[in-house]
Amino acid sequence: MKRLMIATSNSGKLKEIKAYFNDSCWEIVIKPPEIEIEETGKTFLENACLKASQVAKYTEEWVIADDSGLAVDALQGAPGVYSARYGDSDNNRIKRLLRELGSNSERSAQFVCAIAISRPDGSIALTTEGICLGEILYAPQGQMGFGYDPVFYVPDYQLTFAEMPVDLKHRVSHRGRAFEQLMPKLKKLNLK
């Protein structure tokens, strides 16, 4: 069985990423908790590469890392790469986002997910990026998911991420779109 380490400590993200490997021959392991990587990149892809590379060098394992977040047009792309640091809890991040948008009728946004896989020596083997277009609601709707899911509305499905059945979100989310591109490439890598 091929082994791949996930470079995250976010439990919601961890659960979603592991789900993409349910029907595969991959043994998915979690990064050691003592490894903390400072996200200093200016883009989601830079942060994903940084996390994958640093964890790989530390553990000498193949590592997958993602960096994802919400980019709101009316806020010039904020919170962007600072999505997880926009507040000290999901609830506070949502409150800040809604406060900053106020009554602005321009609510278009996108969720972005960049994924990088690093070789054990820290060199990047492959990358991909997925985007899901949507809108920010004026108030949260739905109980599922995590992060900004209750306020991110996908017009094509007339649901927020927090209202979507897990299998639907798995397919149409930014992470789902990134993994759809990644999995065929991953099968071609010679992981040991």
PDB file of C-alpha atoms in Angstrom:
ATOM      1  CA  MET A   1       0.000   0.000   0.000  1.00  0.00           C
ATOM      2  CA  LYS A   2       1.260   3.478  -0.865  1.00  0.00           C
ATOM      3  CA  ARG A   3       1.666   5.929   2.008  1.00  0.00           C
ATOM      4  CA  LEU A   4       0.833   9.636   1.903  1.00  0.00           C
ATOM      5  CA  MET A   5       0.996  12.090   4.806  1.00  0.00           C
ATOM      6  CA  ILE A   6      -1.527  14.937   5.070  1.00  0.00           C
ATOM      7  CA  ALA A   7      -0.040  18.252   6.209  1.00  0.00           C
ATOM      8  CA  THR A   8      -2.945  19.691   8.193  1.00  0.00           C
ATOM      9  CA  SER A   9      -4.212  19.949  11.726  1.00  0.00           C
ATOM     10  CA  ASN A  10      -7.625  21.342  10.681  1.00  0.00           C
ATOM     11  CA  SER A  11     -10.096  18.570  11.582  1.00  0.00           C
ATOM     12  CA  GLY A  12     -12.724  19.653   9.026  1.00  0.00           C
ATOM     13  CA  LYS A  13     -10.188  19.785   6.215  1.00  0.00           C
ATOM     14  CA  LEU A  14      -8.650  16.490   7.351  1.00  0.00           C
ATOM     15  CA  LYS A  15     -12.015  14.727   7.189  1.00  0.00           C
ATOM     16  CA  GLU A  16     -12.746  16.095   3.714  1.00  0.00           C
ATOM     17  CA  ILE A  17      -9.312  15.219   2.314  1.00  0.00           C
ATOM     18  CA  LYS A  18      -9.365  11.671   3.717  1.00  0.00           C
ATOM     19  CA  ALA A  19     -12.738  11.107   2.034  1.00  0.00           C
ATOM     20  CA  TYR A  20     -11.130  11.518  -1.400  1.00  0.00           C
ATOM     21  CA  PHE A  21      -8.940   8.504  -0.642  1.00  0.00           C
ATOM     22  CA  ASN A  22     -11.670   6.173   0.694  1.00  0.00           C
ATOM     23  CA  ASP A  23     -11.745   3.944  -2.374  1.00  0.00           C
ATOM     24  CA  SER A  24      -8.032   3.935  -3.096  1.00  0.00           C
ATOM     25  CA  CYS A  25      -4.959   1.937  -2.227  1.00  0.00           C
ATOM     26  CA  TRP A  26      -3.430   4.798  -0.252  1.00  0.00           C
ATOM     27  CA  GLU A  27      -2.544   4.641   3.404  1.00  0.00           C
ATOM     28  CA  ILE A  28      -3.271   8.156   4.669  1.00  0.00           C
ATOM     29  CA  VAL A  29      -1.380   9.283   7.754  1.00  0.00           C
ATOM     30  CA  ILE A  30      -1.519  12.571   9.633  1.00  0.00           C
ATOM     31  CA  LYS A  31       1.452  14.869  10.115  1.00  0.00           C
ATOM     32  CA  PRO A  32       3.023  14.829  13.561  1.00  0.00           C
ATOM     33  CA  PRO A  33       1.360  17.482  15.751  1.00  0.00           C
ATOM     34  CA  GLU A  34       4.674  19.096  16.678  1.00  0.00           C
ATOM     35  CA  ILE A  35       5.255  20.233  13.078  1.00  0.00           C
ATOM     36  CA  GLU A  36       3.874  23.728  12.608  1.00  0.00           C
ATOM     37  CA  ILE A  37       4.493  25.521   9.316  1.00  0.00           C
ATOM     38  CA  GLU A  38       4.091  29.272   9.089  1.00  0.00           C
ATOM     39  CA  GLU A  39       2.066  30.153   6.009  1.00  0.00           C
ATOM     40  CA  THR A  40       4.050  33.018   4.515  1.00  0.00           C
ATOM     41  CA  GLY A  41       3.006  32.585   0.874  1.00  0.00           C
ATOM     42  CA  LYS A  42       1.122  35.286  -0.994  1.00  0.00           C
ATOM     43  CA  THR A  43      -1.070  32.766  -2.828  1.00  0.00           C
ATOM     44  CA  PHE A  44      -2.894  29.573  -1.914  1.00  0.00           C
ATOM     45  CA  LEU A  45      -0.531  27.591  -4.155  1.00  0.00           C
ATOM     46  CA  GLU A  46       2.579  29.059  -2.511  1.00  0.00           C
ATOM     47  CA  ASN A  47       1.244  28.086   0.922  1.00  0.00           C
ATOM     48  CA  ALA A  48       0.304  24.560  -0.204  1.00  0.00           C
ATOM     49  CA  CYS A  49       3.791  24.046  -1.652  1.00  0.00           C
ATOM     50  CA  LEU A  50       5.430  25.468   1.458  1.00  0.00           C
ATOM     51  CA  LYS A  51       3.478  23.167   3.789  1.00  0.00           C
ATOM     52  CA  ALA A  52       4.018  20.054   1.656  1.00  0.00           C
ATOM     53  CA  SER A  53       7.716  20.697   1.191  1.00  0.00           C
ATOM     54  CA  GLN A  54       8.510  21.535   4.819  1.00  0.00           C
ATOM     55  CA  VAL A  55       6.587  18.585   6.272  1.00  0.00           C
ATOM     56  CA  ALA A  56       8.195  16.248   3.710  1.00  0.00           C
ATOM     57  CA  LYS A  57      11.704  17.414   4.624  1.00  0.00           C
ATOM     58  CA  TYR A  58      10.963  16.966   8.320  1.00  0.00           C
ATOM     59  CA  THR A  59       9.387  13.500   8.012  1.00  0.00           C
ATOM     60  CA  GLU A  60      11.093  12.208   4.837  1.00  0.00           C
ATOM     61  CA  GLU A  61       7.676  11.088   3.595  1.00  0.00           C
ATOM     62  CA  TRP A  62       5.527  11.853   0.562  1.00  0.00           C
ATOM     63  CA  VAL A  63       3.224  14.672   1.702  1.00  0.00           C
ATOM     64  CA  ILE A  64       0.015  16.224   0.416  1.00  0.00           C
ATOM     65  CA  ALA A  65      -0.960  19.717   1.538  1.00  0.00           C
ATOM     66  CA  ASP A  66      -3.716  22.045   0.583  1.00  0.00           C
ATOM     67  CA  ASP A  67      -4.303  25.682   1.205  1.00  0.00           C
ATOM     68  CA  SER A  68      -7.752  26.989   0.659  1.00  0.00           C
ATOM     69  CA  GLY A  69      -9.884  29.928   1.443  1.00  0.00           C
ATOM     70  CA  LEU A  70     -12.542  32.377   0.481  1.00  0.00           C
ATOM     71  CA  ALA A  71     -11.998  35.323  -1.861  1.00  0.00           C
ATOM     72  CA  VAL A  72     -14.787  37.932  -1.868  1.00  0.00           C
ATOM     73  CA  ASP A  73     -14.910  40.319  -4.821  1.00  0.00           C
ATOM     74  CA  ALA A  74     -16.290  43.326  -2.902  1.00  0.00           C
ATOM     75  CA  LEU A  75     -13.464  42.936  -0.373  1.00  0.00           C
ATOM     76  CA  GLN A  76     -10.762  42.910  -3.082  1.00  0.00           C
ATOM     77  CA  GLY A  77     -10.230  39.177  -2.597  1.00  0.00           C
ATOM     78  CA  ALA A  78     -10.201  39.185   1.208  1.00  0.00           C
ATOM     79  CA  PRO A  79     -10.006  37.215   3.361  1.00  0.00           C
ATOM     80  CA  GLY A  80      -7.985  35.222   0.798  1.00  0.00           C
ATOM     81  CA  VAL A  81      -4.880  33.493   2.167  1.00  0.00           C
ATOM     82  CA  TYR A  82      -5.832  34.894   5.587  1.00  0.00           C
ATOM     83  CA  SER A  83      -9.194  33.054   5.627  1.00  0.00           C
ATOM     84  CA  ALA A  84      -8.275  30.882   8.617  1.00  0.00           C
ATOM     85  CA  ARG A  85      -6.795  33.856  10.465  1.00  0.00           C
ATOM     86  CA  TYR A  86      -9.738  36.216   9.883  1.00  0.00           C
ATOM     87  CA  GLY A  87     -10.945  35.522  13.422  1.00  0.00           C
ATOM     88  CA  ASP A  88     -10.308  33.136  16.282  1.00  0.00           C
ATOM     89  CA  SER A  89     -13.249  30.815  15.506  1.00  0.00           C
ATOM     90  CA  ASP A  90     -15.491  29.912  12.570  1.00  0.00           C
ATOM     91  CA  ASN A  91     -18.289  31.942  14.128  1.00  0.00           C
ATOM     92  CA  ASN A  92     -16.094  35.026  14.573  1.00  0.00           C
ATOM     93  CA  ARG A  93     -14.685  34.745  11.050  1.00  0.00           C
ATOM     94  CA  ILE A  94     -18.222  34.681   9.628  1.00  0.00           C
ATOM     95  CA  LYS A  95     -19.282  37.623  11.802  1.00  0.00           C
ATOM     96  CA  ARG A  96     -16.309  39.685  10.633  1.00  0.00           C
ATOM     97  CA  LEU A  97     -16.945  38.814   6.989  1.00  0.00           C
ATOM     98  CA  LEU A  98     -20.623  39.800   7.209  1.00  0.00           C
ATOM     99  CA  ARG A  99     -19.779  42.978   9.116  1.00  0.00           C
ATOM    100  CA  GLU A 100     -17.211  44.033   6.493  1.00  0.00           C
ATOM    101  CA  LEU A 101     -19.612  43.320   3.634  1.00  0.00           C
ATOM    102  CA  GLY A 102     -22.440  45.127   5.427  1.00  0.00           C
ATOM    103  CA  SER A 103     -25.353  45.854   3.118  1.00  0.00           C
ATOM    104  CA  ASN A 104     -23.196  45.761  -0.025  1.00  0.00           C
ATOM    105  CA  SER A 105     -25.269  44.068  -2.739  1.00  0.00           C
ATOM    106  CA  GLU A 106     -22.143  42.862  -4.565  1.00  0.00           C
ATOM    107  CA  ARG A 107     -21.726  39.455  -2.845  1.00  0.00           C
ATOM    108  CA  SER A 108     -19.908  37.357  -5.455  1.00  0.00           C
ATOM    109  CA  ALA A 109     -17.106  35.205  -4.101  1.00  0.00           C
ATOM    110  CA  GLN A 110     -15.117  32.103  -4.797  1.00  0.00           C
ATOM    111  CA  PHE A 111     -13.648  29.343  -2.727  1.00  0.00           C
ATOM    112  CA  VAL A 112     -10.168  28.351  -3.903  1.00  0.00           C
ATOM    113  CA  CYS A 113      -8.229  25.191  -3.083  1.00  0.00           C
ATOM    114  CA  ALA A 114      -4.607  24.668  -4.100  1.00  0.00           C
ATOM    115  CA  ILE A 115      -3.029  21.258  -3.554  1.00  0.00           C
ATOM    116  CA  ALA A 116       0.644  20.308  -3.640  1.00  0.00           C
ATOM    117  CA  ILE A 117       2.332  16.946  -3.286  1.00  0.00           C
ATOM    118  CA  SER A 118       5.956  16.836  -2.198  1.00  0.00           C
ATOM    119  CA  ARG A 119       8.535  14.121  -2.539  1.00  0.00           C
ATOM    120  CA  PRO A 120      10.358  13.056   0.649  1.00  0.00           C
ATOM    121  CA  ASP A 121      13.257  15.389  -0.245  1.00  0.00           C
ATOM    122  CA  GLY A 122      10.923  18.420  -0.228  1.00  0.00           C
ATOM    123  CA  SER A 123      10.719  18.883  -3.998  1.00  0.00           C
ATOM    124  CA  ILE A 124       7.205  19.425  -5.362  1.00  0.00           C
ATOM    125  CA  ALA A 125       5.979  16.543  -7.523  1.00  0.00           C
ATOM    126  CA  LEU A 126       2.654  18.040  -8.621  1.00  0.00           C
ATOM    127  CA  THR A 127       0.138  20.780  -7.974  1.00  0.00           C
ATOM    128  CA  THR A 128      -3.448  21.566  -8.857  1.00  0.00           C
ATOM    129  CA  GLU A 129      -6.090  24.173  -8.081  1.00  0.00           C
ATOM    130  CA  GLY A 130      -9.878  24.072  -7.887  1.00  0.00           C
ATOM    131  CA  ILE A 131     -12.354  26.941  -7.745  1.00  0.00           C
ATOM    132  CA  CYS A 132     -16.041  27.056  -6.817  1.00  0.00           C
ATOM    133  CA  LEU A 133     -17.976  30.225  -7.629  1.00  0.00           C
ATOM    134  CA  GLY A 134     -20.714  31.450  -5.341  1.00  0.00           C
ATOM    135  CA  GLU A 135     -22.134  34.298  -3.299  1.00  0.00           C
ATOM    136  CA  ILE A 136     -22.002  35.394   0.328  1.00  0.00           C
ATOM    137  CA  LEU A 137     -25.383  35.393   2.053  1.00  0.00           C
ATOM    138  CA  TYR A 138     -26.494  38.075   4.513  1.00  0.00           C
ATOM    139  CA  ALA A 139     -26.891  35.460   7.280  1.00  0.00           C
ATOM    140  CA  PRO A 140     -25.724  31.859   7.832  1.00  0.00           C
ATOM    141  CA  GLN A 141     -27.835  28.947   6.564  1.00  0.00           C
ATOM    142  CA  GLY A 142     -27.269  25.256   7.285  1.00  0.00           C
ATOM    143  CA  GLN A 143     -25.604  23.187   9.985  1.00  0.00           C
ATOM    144  CA  MET A 144     -23.082  21.018   8.128  1.00  0.00           C
ATOM    145  CA  GLY A 145     -19.522  21.698   7.065  1.00  0.00           C
ATOM    146  CA  PHE A 146     -17.069  24.063   8.694  1.00  0.00           C
ATOM    147  CA  GLY A 147     -15.483  27.458   8.204  1.00  0.00           C
ATOM    148  CA  TYR A 148     -17.428  29.801   5.936  1.00  0.00           C
ATOM    149  CA  ASP A 149     -19.729  27.019   4.659  1.00  0.00           C
ATOM    150  CA  PRO A 150     -22.930  28.502   6.208  1.00  0.00           C
ATOM    151  CA  VAL A 151     -22.605  31.779   4.271  1.00  0.00           C
ATOM    152  CA  PHE A 152     -21.184  30.467   0.973  1.00  0.00           C
ATOM    153  CA  TYR A 153     -24.129  29.984  -1.372  1.00  0.00           C
ATOM    154  CA  VAL A 154     -23.787  28.110  -4.683  1.00  0.00           C
ATOM    155  CA  PRO A 155     -26.490  29.409  -7.070  1.00  0.00           C
ATOM    156  CA  ASP A 156     -26.273  26.369  -9.387  1.00  0.00           C
ATOM    157  CA  TYR A 157     -27.504  24.178  -6.505  1.00  0.00           C
ATOM    158  CA  GLN A 158     -29.450  26.804  -4.531  1.00  0.00           C
ATOM    159  CA  LEU A 159     -27.688  25.669  -1.337  1.00  0.00           C
ATOM    160  CA  THR A 160     -24.908  26.820   0.919  1.00  0.00           C
ATOM    161  CA  PHE A 161     -22.023  24.429   1.496  1.00  0.00           C
ATOM    162  CA  ALA A 162     -23.486  23.939   4.994  1.00  0.00           C
ATOM    163  CA  GLU A 163     -26.815  22.773   3.504  1.00  0.00           C
ATOM    164  CA  MET A 164     -25.341  20.404   0.916  1.00  0.00           C
ATOM    165  CA  PRO A 165     -25.350  16.660   1.411  1.00  0.00           C
ATOM    166  CA  VAL A 166     -21.761  15.535   1.978  1.00  0.00           C
ATOM    167  CA  ASP A 167     -21.519  13.685  -1.347  1.00  0.00           C
ATOM    168  CA  LEU A 168     -22.668  16.757  -3.298  1.00  0.00           C
ATOM    169  CA  LYS A 169     -20.204  19.076  -1.545  1.00  0.00           C
ATOM    170  CA  HIS A 170     -17.524  16.424  -2.097  1.00  0.00           C
ATOM    171  CA  ARG A 171     -18.114  16.725  -5.874  1.00  0.00           C
ATOM    172  CA  VAL A 172     -18.758  20.434  -6.458  1.00  0.00           C
ATOM    173  CA  SER A 173     -16.597  22.209  -3.882  1.00  0.00           C
ATOM    174  CA  HIS A 174     -13.272  23.881  -4.628  1.00  0.00           C
ATOM    175  CA  ARG A 175     -11.546  20.940  -2.916  1.00  0.00           C
ATOM    176  CA  GLY A 176     -13.596  18.439  -4.928  1.00  0.00           C
ATOM    177  CA  ARG A 177     -12.628  20.132  -8.186  1.00  0.00           C
ATOM    178  CA  ALA A 178      -8.966  20.215  -7.195  1.00  0.00           C
ATOM    179  CA  PHE A 179      -9.009  16.512  -6.270  1.00  0.00           C
ATOM    180  CA  GLU A 180     -10.801  15.630  -9.512  1.00  0.00           C
ATOM    181  CA  GLN A 181      -7.771  16.995 -11.364  1.00  0.00           C
ATOM    182  CA  LEU A 182      -5.247  15.598  -8.882  1.00  0.00           C
ATOM    183  CA  MET A 183      -6.231  11.938  -8.548  1.00  0.00           C
ATOM    184  CA  PRO A 184      -5.390  10.826 -12.131  1.00  0.00           C
ATOM    185  CA  LYS A 185      -1.980  12.533 -11.849  1.00  0.00           C
ATOM    186  CA  LEU A 186      -1.373  11.010  -8.430  1.00  0.00           C
ATOM    187  CA  LYS A 187      -1.897   7.492  -9.777  1.00  0.00           C
ATOM    188  CA  LYS A 188       1.005   8.048 -12.177  1.00  0.00           C
ATOM    189  CA  LEU A 189       3.468   9.025  -9.440  1.00  0.00           C
ATOM    190  CA  ASN A 190       5.862   6.342  -8.278  1.00  0.00           C
ATOM    191  CA  LEU A 191       5.266   6.629  -4.536  1.00  0.00           C
ATOM    192  CA  LYS A 192       6.934   4.066  -2.291  1.00  0.00           C
TER     193      LYS A 192
END
